[in-house]
Short mmCIF file of C-alpha atoms in Angstrom, two decimals:
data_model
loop_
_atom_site.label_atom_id
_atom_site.label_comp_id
_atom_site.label_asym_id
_atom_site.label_seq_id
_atom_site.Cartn_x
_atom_site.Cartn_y
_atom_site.Cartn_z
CA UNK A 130 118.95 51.62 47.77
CA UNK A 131 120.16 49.82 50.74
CA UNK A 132 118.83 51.90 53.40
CA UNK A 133 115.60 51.88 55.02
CA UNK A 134 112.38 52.36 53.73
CA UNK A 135 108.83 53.90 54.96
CA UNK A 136 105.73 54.68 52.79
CA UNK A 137 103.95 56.63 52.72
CA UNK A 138 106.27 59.56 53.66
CA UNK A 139 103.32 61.80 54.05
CA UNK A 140 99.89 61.32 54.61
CA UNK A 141 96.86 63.87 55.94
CA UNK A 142 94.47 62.27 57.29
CA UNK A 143 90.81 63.36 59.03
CA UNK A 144 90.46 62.91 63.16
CA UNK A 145 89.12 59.50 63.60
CA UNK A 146 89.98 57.90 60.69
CA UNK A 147 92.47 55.15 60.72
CA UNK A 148 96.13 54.57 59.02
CA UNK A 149 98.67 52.48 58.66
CA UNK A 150 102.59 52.54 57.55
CA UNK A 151 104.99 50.67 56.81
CA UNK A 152 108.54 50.39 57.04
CA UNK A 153 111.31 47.69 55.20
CA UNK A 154 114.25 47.57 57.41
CA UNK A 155 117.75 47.01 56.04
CA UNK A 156 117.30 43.65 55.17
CA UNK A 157 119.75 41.48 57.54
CA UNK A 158 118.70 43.90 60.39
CA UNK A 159 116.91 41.66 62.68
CA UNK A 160 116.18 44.65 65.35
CA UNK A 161 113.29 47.14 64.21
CA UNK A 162 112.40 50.09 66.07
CA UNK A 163 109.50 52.63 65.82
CA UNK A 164 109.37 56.16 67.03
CA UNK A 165 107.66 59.58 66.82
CA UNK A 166 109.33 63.08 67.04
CA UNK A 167 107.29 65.75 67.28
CA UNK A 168 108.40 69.53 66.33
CA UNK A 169 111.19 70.88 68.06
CA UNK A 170 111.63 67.11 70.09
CA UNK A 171 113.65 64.16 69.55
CA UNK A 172 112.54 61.00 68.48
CA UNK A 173 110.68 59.23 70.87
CA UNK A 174 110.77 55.49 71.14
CA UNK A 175 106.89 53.79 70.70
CA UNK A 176 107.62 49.96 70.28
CA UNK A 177 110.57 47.42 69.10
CA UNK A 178 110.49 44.01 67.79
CA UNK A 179 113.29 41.49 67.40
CA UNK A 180 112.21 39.52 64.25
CA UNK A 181 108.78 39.09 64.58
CA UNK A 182 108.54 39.41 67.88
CA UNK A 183 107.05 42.46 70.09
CA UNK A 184 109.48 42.79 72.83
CA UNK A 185 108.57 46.32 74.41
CA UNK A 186 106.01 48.70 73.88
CA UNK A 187 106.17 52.52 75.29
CA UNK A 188 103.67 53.73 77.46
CA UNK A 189 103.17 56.16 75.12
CA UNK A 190 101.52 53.62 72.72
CA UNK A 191 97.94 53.82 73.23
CA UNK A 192 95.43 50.91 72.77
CA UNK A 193 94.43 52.73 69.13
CA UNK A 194 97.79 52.48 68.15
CA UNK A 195 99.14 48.26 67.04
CA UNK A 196 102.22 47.34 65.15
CA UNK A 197 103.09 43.96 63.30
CA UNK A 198 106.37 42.59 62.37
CA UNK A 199 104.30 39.20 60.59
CA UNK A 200 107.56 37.48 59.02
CA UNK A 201 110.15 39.15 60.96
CA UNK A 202 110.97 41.28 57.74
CA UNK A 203 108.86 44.72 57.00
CA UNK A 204 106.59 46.08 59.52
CA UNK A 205 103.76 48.33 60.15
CA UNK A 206 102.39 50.55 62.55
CA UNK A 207 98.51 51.31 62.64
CA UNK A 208 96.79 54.37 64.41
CA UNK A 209 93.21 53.39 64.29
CA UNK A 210 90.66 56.90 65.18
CA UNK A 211 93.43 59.18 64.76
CA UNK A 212 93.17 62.38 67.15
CA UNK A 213 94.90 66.12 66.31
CA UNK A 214 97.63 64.78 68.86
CA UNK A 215 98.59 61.91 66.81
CA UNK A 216 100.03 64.73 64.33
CA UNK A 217 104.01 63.50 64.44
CA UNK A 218 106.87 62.49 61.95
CA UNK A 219 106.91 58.59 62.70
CA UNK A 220 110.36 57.15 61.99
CA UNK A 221 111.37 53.61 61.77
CA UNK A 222 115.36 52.18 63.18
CA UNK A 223 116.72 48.78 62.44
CA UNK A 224 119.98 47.58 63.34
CA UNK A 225 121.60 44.08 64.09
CA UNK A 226 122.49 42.06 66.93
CA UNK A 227 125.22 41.88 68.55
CA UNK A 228 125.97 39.19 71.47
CA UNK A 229 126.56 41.72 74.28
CA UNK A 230 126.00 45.57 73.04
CA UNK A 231 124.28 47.53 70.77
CA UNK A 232 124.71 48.39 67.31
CA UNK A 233 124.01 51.82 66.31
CA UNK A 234 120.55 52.20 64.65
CA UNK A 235 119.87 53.39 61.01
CA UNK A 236 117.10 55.60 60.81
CA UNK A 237 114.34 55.92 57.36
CA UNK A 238 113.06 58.79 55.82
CA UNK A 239 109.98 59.15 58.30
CA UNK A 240 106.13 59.11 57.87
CA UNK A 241 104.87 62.82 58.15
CA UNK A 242 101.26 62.33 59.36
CA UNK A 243 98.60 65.22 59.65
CA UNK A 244 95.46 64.75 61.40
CA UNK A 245 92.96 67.65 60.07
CA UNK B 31 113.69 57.42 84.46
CA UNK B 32 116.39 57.78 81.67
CA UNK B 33 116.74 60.90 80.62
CA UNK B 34 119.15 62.94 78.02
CA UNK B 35 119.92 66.59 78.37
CA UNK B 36 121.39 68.24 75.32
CA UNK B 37 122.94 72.08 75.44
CA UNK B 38 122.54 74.51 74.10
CA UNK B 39 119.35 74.28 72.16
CA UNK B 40 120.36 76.54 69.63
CA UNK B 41 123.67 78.02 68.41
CA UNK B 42 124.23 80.54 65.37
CA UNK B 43 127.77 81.13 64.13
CA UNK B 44 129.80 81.98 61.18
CA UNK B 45 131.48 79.47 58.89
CA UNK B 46 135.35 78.84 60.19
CA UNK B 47 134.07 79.13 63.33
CA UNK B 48 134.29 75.87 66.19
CA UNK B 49 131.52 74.94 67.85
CA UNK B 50 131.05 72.51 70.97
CA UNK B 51 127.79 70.16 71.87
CA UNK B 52 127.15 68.67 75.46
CA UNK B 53 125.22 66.04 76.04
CA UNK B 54 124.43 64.94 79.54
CA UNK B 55 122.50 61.74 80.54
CA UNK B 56 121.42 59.77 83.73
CA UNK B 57 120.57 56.17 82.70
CA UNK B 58 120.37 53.22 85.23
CA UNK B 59 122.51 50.58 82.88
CA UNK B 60 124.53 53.11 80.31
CA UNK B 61 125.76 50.71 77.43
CA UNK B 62 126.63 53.23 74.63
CA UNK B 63 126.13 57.01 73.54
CA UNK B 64 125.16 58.24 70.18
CA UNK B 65 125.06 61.28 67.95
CA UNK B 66 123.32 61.71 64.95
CA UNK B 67 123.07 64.65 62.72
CA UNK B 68 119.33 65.48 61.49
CA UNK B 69 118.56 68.01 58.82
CA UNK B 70 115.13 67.89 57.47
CA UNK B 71 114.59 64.28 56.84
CA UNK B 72 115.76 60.95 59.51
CA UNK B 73 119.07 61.30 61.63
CA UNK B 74 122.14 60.07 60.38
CA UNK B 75 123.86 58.57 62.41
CA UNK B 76 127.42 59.95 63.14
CA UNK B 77 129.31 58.52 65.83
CA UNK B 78 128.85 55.70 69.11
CA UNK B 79 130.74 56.19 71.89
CA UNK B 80 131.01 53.64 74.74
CA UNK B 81 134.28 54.05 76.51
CA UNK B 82 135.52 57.16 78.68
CA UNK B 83 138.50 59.03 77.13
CA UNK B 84 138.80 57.55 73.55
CA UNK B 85 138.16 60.41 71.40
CA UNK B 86 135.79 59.57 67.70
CA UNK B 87 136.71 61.37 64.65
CA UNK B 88 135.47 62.02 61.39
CA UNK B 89 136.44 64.57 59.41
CA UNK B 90 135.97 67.81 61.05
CA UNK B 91 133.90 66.29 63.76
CA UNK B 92 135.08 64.51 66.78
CA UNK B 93 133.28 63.46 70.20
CA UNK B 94 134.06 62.21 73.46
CA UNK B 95 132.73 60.43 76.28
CA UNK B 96 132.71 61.00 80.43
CA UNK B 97 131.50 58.41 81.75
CA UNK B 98 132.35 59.50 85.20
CA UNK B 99 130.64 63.08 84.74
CA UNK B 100 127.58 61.34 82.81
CA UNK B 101 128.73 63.72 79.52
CA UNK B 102 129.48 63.79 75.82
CA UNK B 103 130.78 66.62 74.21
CA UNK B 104 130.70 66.61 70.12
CA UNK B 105 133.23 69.22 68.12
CA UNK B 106 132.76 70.95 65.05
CA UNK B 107 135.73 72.37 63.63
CA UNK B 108 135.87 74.92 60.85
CA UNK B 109 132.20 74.95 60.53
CA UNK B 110 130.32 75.57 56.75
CA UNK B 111 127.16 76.15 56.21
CA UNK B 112 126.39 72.16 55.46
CA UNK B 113 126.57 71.73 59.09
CA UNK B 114 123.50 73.81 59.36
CA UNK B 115 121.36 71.27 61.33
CA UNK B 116 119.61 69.91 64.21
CA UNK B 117 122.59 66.99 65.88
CA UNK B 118 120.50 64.65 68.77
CA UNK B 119 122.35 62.96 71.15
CA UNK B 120 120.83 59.90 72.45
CA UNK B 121 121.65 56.76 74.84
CA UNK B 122 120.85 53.06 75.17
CA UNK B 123 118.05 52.87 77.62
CA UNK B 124 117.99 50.87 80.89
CA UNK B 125 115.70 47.83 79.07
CA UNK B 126 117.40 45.15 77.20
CA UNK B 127 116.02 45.97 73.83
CA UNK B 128 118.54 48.89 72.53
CA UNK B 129 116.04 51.36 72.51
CA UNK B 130 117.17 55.12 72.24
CA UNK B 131 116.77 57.98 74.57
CA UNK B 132 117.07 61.05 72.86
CA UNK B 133 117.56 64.44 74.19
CA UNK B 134 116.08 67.46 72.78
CA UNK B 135 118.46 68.42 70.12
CA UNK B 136 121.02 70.87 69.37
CA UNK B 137 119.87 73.27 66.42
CA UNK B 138 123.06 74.72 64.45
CA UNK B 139 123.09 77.51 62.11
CA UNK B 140 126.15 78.39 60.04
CA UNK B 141 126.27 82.12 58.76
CA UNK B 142 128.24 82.23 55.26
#
């Protein structure tokens, strides 16, 4: 499978612990997105590297939450004290570069979290 | 702020029935438009648009873009019940990163 990947693609959790997850982009992608949809919304956008870098972060991305792109290949996205709200599918894009525009995004399967 | 307005939220019809999507959007520095199609798992991604007038196609689907009314419109032709699904329309954002702006979603039932 070509596509992208995320793991886990659920996890429950207790308020106030912390997770992390992690997401393999299709692998000459060099753009990786993250975002969160919660039910009945679309997707909205949390952070976005360009190989390893961490070009723009949403203000919706508290200090508790951090993601790493170490080797500009997989990356992962850490909620540390997880709070009810956190609840969310978390879904990770990549696409590729091009010069001047924008290549449409290819989305993976999601993380489901639950925070009990 | 960027923002992306999608109408109506929900639709139910009958298979063999056509169906129409609007999207409208206000973005500072529009690049490109795109629909995806989301049942219950990630959006697939179905069509970009960046050019007024030039009509997509696939299938039974097509879309369109207005650039000078700020609109996209996506058709569904000779629905079945496959179609049964939540389509999000979303834009390039203002930044320079390619993020998406997605509006709320459509939500389409098809009635055998």
């Amino acid at each position: 499978d070509t596509g992208v990947s995320q793991d886990p693609r659920h996890k429950i959790t207790k308020r106030g612990q912390n997770v992390t997850f992690r997401c393999d982009p299709i692998s000459e992608h060099n753009r990786l997105y993250w975002y969160r949809q919660t039910l009945g919304q679309g997707p909205e956008f949390l952070t976005y590297f360009q190989n390893e870098a961490q070009l723009e972060k949403s203000r919706l991305l508290s200090d508790r939450f951090s993601a790493e792109r170490p080797k500009g290949s997989f990356s992962t996205l850490e909620i540390q004290r997880t709070e009810q709200g956190d609840s969310a599918m978390y879904l990770c894009a990549s696409s590729l570069k091009a010069a001047d525009a924008y290549n449409e995004q290819f989305f993976g399967p999601g993380t489901r979290l639950t925070v009990l | 702020e960027d923002k992306v307005v999608q109408s109506p939220l929900s639709l139910v019809v009958h298979e063999g029935d056509t169906v129409t999507l609007n999207c409208s959007y206000e973005v500072t520095n529009f690049r490109s438009l795109l629909w995806y199609k989301q049942e219950k798992k990630a959006p697939t991604f179905l069509f970009m648009l960046t050019s007024s007038g030039i009509e997509k196609k696939s299938g039974r689907l097509s879309s369109i873009l207005d650039k000078k009314e700020l609109f996209s419109i996506l058709n569904i032709t000779a629905t079945q019940t496959g179609d049964s699904a939540v389509y999000l329309c979303a834009v390039h954002g203002s930044s320079n990163t390619g993020k998406l702006i997605f509006g709320q979603g459509t939500t389409l039932q098809v009635k055998p």
